[in-house]
Amino acid sequence: MRTMLGSGLRRAFGRGFSSAPKDVKDVYTVGVVGLGLMGHGIAQAAAMAGMRVIGVEREEAAVEAGRNRIEGSISRILAKQVAKGTTTQDLAEQEAHRVLGNLRYETHIEAVKDCDLVIEAIVEDMRIKVPFWKQLGALCKPEAIFASNTSSLAITAQAEASGRPSQFVGLHFFNPVQLMRLPGGIATKHTSQEA
């Protein structure tokens, strides 16, 4: 993918964007809406790369479930590194503190209004996604980039619903995201080369 996300995503998600142009705007703050199977991994990968992440779910119970998945995953990754001797327990604890410090959790969508990039990882239903993108298009700062993690629904229809189709991409991750940092990017017919 040679559009939009540039070095910010290269920094956040690793090798998958190594060919992106270097003059593209950096991404520093990522909103991840939906902290389920894919969303929690997306949020964790961005936080591990040093980005500020705002994870959003509609209900506090879902926020807690997402937070628990992330904390458990970070603990397992770092415990394996300690066991292999690639890091010390002290350094692992410092790394866990750093990564967890990059994460903030909310139950209201307004929390992502100032994010540079908002990635949607909600239910695979266009009856929910279209109004979601309309709401986000009206809410977020004008230069925000939008990405859907869908692997099966029309990206162009979602982009058009957002009201800013030139700033919209499909960004599909492989599971588990935090270990398989190879996202696939999908541009639409509207996606800007300069955005």
PDB file of C-alpha atoms in Angstrom:
ATOM      1  CA  MET A   1       0.000   0.000   0.000  1.00  0.00           C
ATOM      2  CA  ARG A   2       1.504   3.281  -1.089  1.00  0.00           C
ATOM      3  CA  THR A   3      -1.021   5.683   0.342  1.00  0.00           C
ATOM      4  CA  MET A   4      -1.535   7.678   3.485  1.00  0.00           C
ATOM      5  CA  LEU A   5      -0.266   5.880   6.472  1.00  0.00           C
ATOM      6  CA  GLY A   6       3.465   6.181   5.873  1.00  0.00           C
ATOM      7  CA  SER A   7       6.112   6.108   8.547  1.00  0.00           C
ATOM      8  CA  GLY A   8       3.622   6.402  11.404  1.00  0.00           C
ATOM      9  CA  LEU A   9       2.173   2.983  10.642  1.00  0.00           C
ATOM     10  CA  ARG A  10       5.539   1.636   9.683  1.00  0.00           C
ATOM     11  CA  ARG A  11       6.625   2.557  13.198  1.00  0.00           C
ATOM     12  CA  ALA A  12       3.420   1.176  14.734  1.00  0.00           C
ATOM     13  CA  PHE A  13       2.934  -2.040  12.898  1.00  0.00           C
ATOM     14  CA  GLY A  14       6.304  -3.077  11.561  1.00  0.00           C
ATOM     15  CA  ARG A  15       7.333  -4.468   8.220  1.00  0.00           C
ATOM     16  CA  GLY A  16       3.948  -4.343   6.497  1.00  0.00           C
ATOM     17  CA  PHE A  17       4.368  -0.707   5.481  1.00  0.00           C
ATOM     18  CA  SER A  18       8.054  -0.573   4.632  1.00  0.00           C
ATOM     19  CA  SER A  19       7.327   0.625   1.101  1.00  0.00           C
ATOM     20  CA  ALA A  20       5.121   3.555   2.112  1.00  0.00           C
ATOM     21  CA  PRO A  21       6.359   6.983   1.035  1.00  0.00           C
ATOM     22  CA  LYS A  22       8.498   8.758   3.615  1.00  0.00           C
ATOM     23  CA  ASP A  23       6.844  12.168   3.140  1.00  0.00           C
ATOM     24  CA  VAL A  24       3.457  11.028   4.452  1.00  0.00           C
ATOM     25  CA  LYS A  25       2.146  12.513   7.684  1.00  0.00           C
ATOM     26  CA  ASP A  26       3.134  10.623  10.814  1.00  0.00           C
ATOM     27  CA  VAL A  27       0.544   9.038  13.044  1.00  0.00           C
ATOM     28  CA  TYR A  28       1.064   9.600  16.776  1.00  0.00           C
ATOM     29  CA  THR A  29      -2.340   8.910  18.314  1.00  0.00           C
ATOM     30  CA  VAL A  30      -4.446   5.915  17.321  1.00  0.00           C
ATOM     31  CA  GLY A  31      -8.055   5.324  18.253  1.00  0.00           C
ATOM     32  CA  VAL A  32      -9.136   1.691  18.162  1.00  0.00           C
ATOM     33  CA  VAL A  33     -12.885   1.174  18.310  1.00  0.00           C
ATOM     34  CA  GLY A  34     -13.695  -2.365  19.344  1.00  0.00           C
ATOM     35  CA  LEU A  35     -11.360  -4.261  21.684  1.00  0.00           C
ATOM     36  CA  GLY A  36     -12.385  -7.791  20.823  1.00  0.00           C
ATOM     37  CA  LEU A  37     -10.298 -10.472  19.111  1.00  0.00           C
ATOM     38  CA  MET A  38      -8.694  -8.156  16.540  1.00  0.00           C
ATOM     39  CA  GLY A  39      -9.102  -4.752  18.172  1.00  0.00           C
ATOM     40  CA  HIS A  40      -7.217  -5.565  21.345  1.00  0.00           C
ATOM     41  CA  GLY A  41      -4.261  -6.825  19.286  1.00  0.00           C
ATOM     42  CA  ILE A  42      -4.294  -3.701  17.093  1.00  0.00           C
ATOM     43  CA  ALA A  43      -4.324  -1.483  20.191  1.00  0.00           C
ATOM     44  CA  GLN A  44      -1.517  -3.505  21.787  1.00  0.00           C
ATOM     45  CA  ALA A  45       0.680  -3.421  18.658  1.00  0.00           C
ATOM     46  CA  ALA A  46       0.353   0.357  18.373  1.00  0.00           C
ATOM     47  CA  ALA A  47       1.082   0.814  22.095  1.00  0.00           C
ATOM     48  CA  MET A  48       4.107  -1.489  21.869  1.00  0.00           C
ATOM     49  CA  ALA A  49       5.415   0.721  19.042  1.00  0.00           C
ATOM     50  CA  GLY A  50       5.206   3.757  21.331  1.00  0.00           C
ATOM     51  CA  MET A  51       2.045   5.322  20.013  1.00  0.00           C
ATOM     52  CA  ARG A  52      -0.657   6.761  22.235  1.00  0.00           C
ATOM     53  CA  VAL A  53      -3.718   4.569  21.935  1.00  0.00           C
ATOM     54  CA  ILE A  54      -7.303   5.194  22.920  1.00  0.00           C
ATOM     55  CA  GLY A  55      -9.303   1.964  23.021  1.00  0.00           C
ATOM     56  CA  VAL A  56     -13.070   2.362  22.891  1.00  0.00           C
ATOM     57  CA  GLU A  57     -15.891  -0.043  23.651  1.00  0.00           C
ATOM     58  CA  ARG A  58     -19.560   0.760  24.303  1.00  0.00           C
ATOM     59  CA  GLU A  59     -19.732  -0.889  27.719  1.00  0.00           C
ATOM     60  CA  GLU A  60     -17.384  -0.961  30.689  1.00  0.00           C
ATOM     61  CA  ALA A  61     -17.456  -4.777  30.780  1.00  0.00           C
ATOM     62  CA  ALA A  62     -16.155  -4.881  27.187  1.00  0.00           C
ATOM     63  CA  VAL A  63     -13.465  -2.320  28.053  1.00  0.00           C
ATOM     64  CA  GLU A  64     -12.350  -4.519  30.975  1.00  0.00           C
ATOM     65  CA  ALA A  65     -12.314  -7.624  28.787  1.00  0.00           C
ATOM     66  CA  GLY A  66     -10.156  -5.818  26.212  1.00  0.00           C
ATOM     67  CA  ARG A  67      -7.823  -4.460  28.877  1.00  0.00           C
ATOM     68  CA  ASN A  68      -7.459  -7.949  30.383  1.00  0.00           C
ATOM     69  CA  ARG A  69      -6.633  -9.440  26.956  1.00  0.00           C
ATOM     70  CA  ILE A  70      -3.943  -6.803  26.379  1.00  0.00           C
ATOM     71  CA  GLU A  71      -2.403  -7.096  29.845  1.00  0.00           C
ATOM     72  CA  GLY A  72      -2.399 -10.894  29.619  1.00  0.00           C
ATOM     73  CA  SER A  73      -0.811 -10.847  26.184  1.00  0.00           C
ATOM     74  CA  ILE A  74       1.913  -8.408  27.244  1.00  0.00           C
ATOM     75  CA  SER A  75       2.651 -10.543  30.320  1.00  0.00           C
ATOM     76  CA  ARG A  76       2.953 -13.706  28.211  1.00  0.00           C
ATOM     77  CA  ILE A  77       5.194 -12.073  25.584  1.00  0.00           C
ATOM     78  CA  LEU A  78       7.533 -10.613  28.185  1.00  0.00           C
ATOM     79  CA  ALA A  79       7.581 -13.793  30.294  1.00  0.00           C
ATOM     80  CA  LYS A  80       8.720 -15.731  27.214  1.00  0.00           C
ATOM     81  CA  GLN A  81      11.489 -13.189  26.612  1.00  0.00           C
ATOM     82  CA  VAL A  82      12.654 -13.501  30.219  1.00  0.00           C
ATOM     83  CA  ALA A  83      12.559 -17.305  30.009  1.00  0.00           C
ATOM     84  CA  LYS A  84      14.635 -17.243  26.807  1.00  0.00           C
ATOM     85  CA  GLY A  85      17.128 -14.886  28.410  1.00  0.00           C
ATOM     86  CA  THR A  86      16.577 -12.115  25.849  1.00  0.00           C
ATOM     87  CA  THR A  87      15.606  -9.673  28.605  1.00  0.00           C
ATOM     88  CA  THR A  88      15.695  -9.440  32.375  1.00  0.00           C
ATOM     89  CA  GLN A  89      12.737  -9.408  34.728  1.00  0.00           C
ATOM     90  CA  ASP A  90      13.446  -5.748  35.588  1.00  0.00           C
ATOM     91  CA  LEU A  91      13.545  -4.715  31.929  1.00  0.00           C
ATOM     92  CA  ALA A  92      10.396  -6.724  31.206  1.00  0.00           C
ATOM     93  CA  GLU A  93       8.569  -4.922  34.004  1.00  0.00           C
ATOM     94  CA  GLN A  94       9.768  -1.555  32.661  1.00  0.00           C
ATOM     95  CA  GLU A  95       8.579  -2.504  29.166  1.00  0.00           C
ATOM     96  CA  ALA A  96       5.181  -3.598  30.459  1.00  0.00           C
ATOM     97  CA  HIS A  97       4.846  -0.297  32.307  1.00  0.00           C
ATOM     98  CA  ARG A  98       5.826   1.656  29.173  1.00  0.00           C
ATOM     99  CA  VAL A  99       3.386  -0.173  26.889  1.00  0.00           C
ATOM    100  CA  LEU A 100       0.486  -0.053  29.341  1.00  0.00           C
ATOM    101  CA  GLY A 101       1.190   3.647  29.873  1.00  0.00           C
ATOM    102  CA  ASN A 102       0.510   4.247  26.166  1.00  0.00           C
ATOM    103  CA  LEU A 103      -3.033   2.896  26.499  1.00  0.00           C
ATOM    104  CA  ARG A 104      -6.176   4.693  27.598  1.00  0.00           C
ATOM    105  CA  TYR A 105      -9.636   3.141  27.657  1.00  0.00           C
ATOM    106  CA  GLU A 106     -12.993   4.842  27.156  1.00  0.00           C
ATOM    107  CA  THR A 107     -16.663   4.001  26.715  1.00  0.00           C
ATOM    108  CA  HIS A 108     -17.586   7.012  24.587  1.00  0.00           C
ATOM    109  CA  ILE A 109     -16.726   7.489  20.921  1.00  0.00           C
ATOM    110  CA  GLU A 110     -15.951  11.179  21.443  1.00  0.00           C
ATOM    111  CA  ALA A 111     -12.637  10.075  22.975  1.00  0.00           C
ATOM    112  CA  VAL A 112     -11.179   9.504  19.475  1.00  0.00           C
ATOM    113  CA  LYS A 113     -12.050  12.929  18.063  1.00  0.00           C
ATOM    114  CA  ASP A 114      -8.427  14.171  18.097  1.00  0.00           C
ATOM    115  CA  CYS A 115      -6.737  10.938  16.963  1.00  0.00           C
ATOM    116  CA  ASP A 116      -4.519  10.967  13.880  1.00  0.00           C
ATOM    117  CA  LEU A 117      -5.782   7.521  12.887  1.00  0.00           C
ATOM    118  CA  VAL A 118      -8.981   5.740  13.882  1.00  0.00           C
ATOM    119  CA  ILE A 119      -9.173   2.006  13.251  1.00  0.00           C
ATOM    120  CA  GLU A 120     -12.538   0.308  13.439  1.00  0.00           C
ATOM    121  CA  ALA A 121     -12.708  -3.295  14.648  1.00  0.00           C
ATOM    122  CA  ILE A 122     -16.426  -3.590  15.383  1.00  0.00           C
ATOM    123  CA  VAL A 123     -19.017  -6.162  14.353  1.00  0.00           C
ATOM    124  CA  GLU A 124     -19.059  -7.150  10.659  1.00  0.00           C
ATOM    125  CA  ASP A 125     -22.428  -5.622   9.795  1.00  0.00           C
ATOM    126  CA  MET A 126     -22.856  -2.743   7.321  1.00  0.00           C
ATOM    127  CA  ARG A 127     -26.066  -1.690   9.108  1.00  0.00           C
ATOM    128  CA  ILE A 128     -23.824  -0.824  12.055  1.00  0.00           C
ATOM    129  CA  LYS A 129     -20.684   0.292  10.208  1.00  0.00           C
ATOM    130  CA  VAL A 130     -22.340   2.885   7.916  1.00  0.00           C
ATOM    131  CA  PRO A 131     -23.892   4.942  10.752  1.00  0.00           C
ATOM    132  CA  PHE A 132     -20.684   4.485  12.762  1.00  0.00           C
ATOM    133  CA  TRP A 133     -18.586   6.056   9.968  1.00  0.00           C
ATOM    134  CA  LYS A 134     -21.111   8.861   9.468  1.00  0.00           C
ATOM    135  CA  GLN A 135     -20.808   9.674  13.165  1.00  0.00           C
ATOM    136  CA  LEU A 136     -17.002   9.514  13.094  1.00  0.00           C
ATOM    137  CA  GLY A 137     -16.810  11.656   9.956  1.00  0.00           C
ATOM    138  CA  ALA A 138     -18.698  14.411  11.738  1.00  0.00           C
ATOM    139  CA  LEU A 139     -16.801  13.988  14.999  1.00  0.00           C
ATOM    140  CA  CYS A 140     -13.099  13.631  14.200  1.00  0.00           C
ATOM    141  CA  LYS A 141     -10.583  16.299  13.276  1.00  0.00           C
ATOM    142  CA  PRO A 142     -10.531  17.008   9.530  1.00  0.00           C
ATOM    143  CA  GLU A 143      -7.085  15.509   8.898  1.00  0.00           C
ATOM    144  CA  ALA A 144      -7.801  12.213  10.693  1.00  0.00           C
ATOM    145  CA  ILE A 145      -7.292   9.028   8.695  1.00  0.00           C
ATOM    146  CA  PHE A 146      -9.930   6.330   8.977  1.00  0.00           C
ATOM    147  CA  ALA A 147      -9.333   2.595   8.595  1.00  0.00           C
ATOM    148  CA  SER A 148     -11.649  -0.384   8.732  1.00  0.00           C
ATOM    149  CA  ASN A 149     -10.285  -3.740   9.837  1.00  0.00           C
ATOM    150  CA  THR A 150     -12.968  -5.599   7.899  1.00  0.00           C
ATOM    151  CA  SER A 151     -11.904  -8.520   5.765  1.00  0.00           C
ATOM    152  CA  SER A 152     -15.220  -9.101   4.038  1.00  0.00           C
ATOM    153  CA  LEU A 153     -17.256  -5.897   3.712  1.00  0.00           C
ATOM    154  CA  ALA A 154     -17.049  -3.163   1.068  1.00  0.00           C
ATOM    155  CA  ILE A 155     -14.389  -0.595   1.985  1.00  0.00           C
ATOM    156  CA  THR A 156     -15.626   1.951  -0.583  1.00  0.00           C
ATOM    157  CA  ALA A 157     -19.140   2.022   0.895  1.00  0.00           C
ATOM    158  CA  GLN A 158     -17.686   2.645   4.361  1.00  0.00           C
ATOM    159  CA  ALA A 159     -15.355   5.329   3.006  1.00  0.00           C
ATOM    160  CA  GLU A 160     -18.247   7.137   1.359  1.00  0.00           C
ATOM    161  CA  ALA A 161     -20.315   6.914   4.545  1.00  0.00           C
ATOM    162  CA  SER A 162     -17.520   8.657   6.453  1.00  0.00           C
ATOM    163  CA  GLY A 163     -17.891  11.800   4.354  1.00  0.00           C
ATOM    164  CA  ARG A 164     -14.131  11.823   3.722  1.00  0.00           C
ATOM    165  CA  PRO A 165     -13.458   8.937   1.367  1.00  0.00           C
ATOM    166  CA  SER A 166     -10.039  10.244   0.316  1.00  0.00           C
ATOM    167  CA  GLN A 167      -8.808   9.636   3.891  1.00  0.00           C
ATOM    168  CA  PHE A 168     -10.134   6.113   4.249  1.00  0.00           C
ATOM    169  CA  VAL A 169      -8.459   2.727   3.825  1.00  0.00           C
ATOM    170  CA  GLY A 170      -9.047  -0.867   4.648  1.00  0.00           C
ATOM    171  CA  LEU A 171      -6.421  -2.090   7.070  1.00  0.00           C
ATOM    172  CA  HIS A 172      -6.656  -5.819   7.612  1.00  0.00           C
ATOM    173  CA  PHE A 173      -4.491  -7.448  10.253  1.00  0.00           C
ATOM    174  CA  PHE A 174      -3.605 -11.092  10.739  1.00  0.00           C
ATOM    175  CA  ASN A 175      -4.343 -12.739  14.070  1.00  0.00           C
ATOM    176  CA  PRO A 176      -2.721 -12.451  16.574  1.00  0.00           C
ATOM    177  CA  VAL A 177      -1.965  -8.856  15.577  1.00  0.00           C
ATOM    178  CA  GLN A 178       0.638  -8.249  18.293  1.00  0.00           C
ATOM    179  CA  LEU A 179       2.726 -11.172  16.975  1.00  0.00           C
ATOM    180  CA  MET A 180       1.940 -11.072  13.230  1.00  0.00           C
ATOM    181  CA  ARG A 181       2.618  -7.435  12.438  1.00  0.00           C
ATOM    182  CA  LEU A 182       1.882  -7.759   8.737  1.00  0.00           C
ATOM    183  CA  PRO A 183      -1.198  -5.651   7.972  1.00  0.00           C
ATOM    184  CA  GLY A 184      -2.723  -5.649   4.534  1.00  0.00           C
ATOM    185  CA  GLY A 185      -3.773  -2.275   3.155  1.00  0.00           C
ATOM    186  CA  ILE A 186      -6.700  -1.677   0.822  1.00  0.00           C
ATOM    187  CA  ALA A 187      -7.123   1.638  -0.969  1.00  0.00           C
ATOM    188  CA  THR A 188     -10.482   2.599  -2.437  1.00  0.00           C
ATOM    189  CA  LYS A 189     -11.075   4.462  -5.690  1.00  0.00           C
ATOM    190  CA  HIS A 190     -11.250   7.606  -3.515  1.00  0.00           C
ATOM    191  CA  THR A 191      -8.148   7.098  -1.376  1.00  0.00           C
ATOM    192  CA  SER A 192      -5.771  10.045  -1.709  1.00  0.00           C
ATOM    193  CA  GLN A 193      -2.106   9.536  -2.519  1.00  0.00           C
ATOM    194  CA  GLU A 194      -1.273  12.740  -0.606  1.00  0.00           C
ATOM    195  CA  ALA A 195      -3.480  12.484   2.484  1.00  0.00           C
TER     196      ALA A 195
END
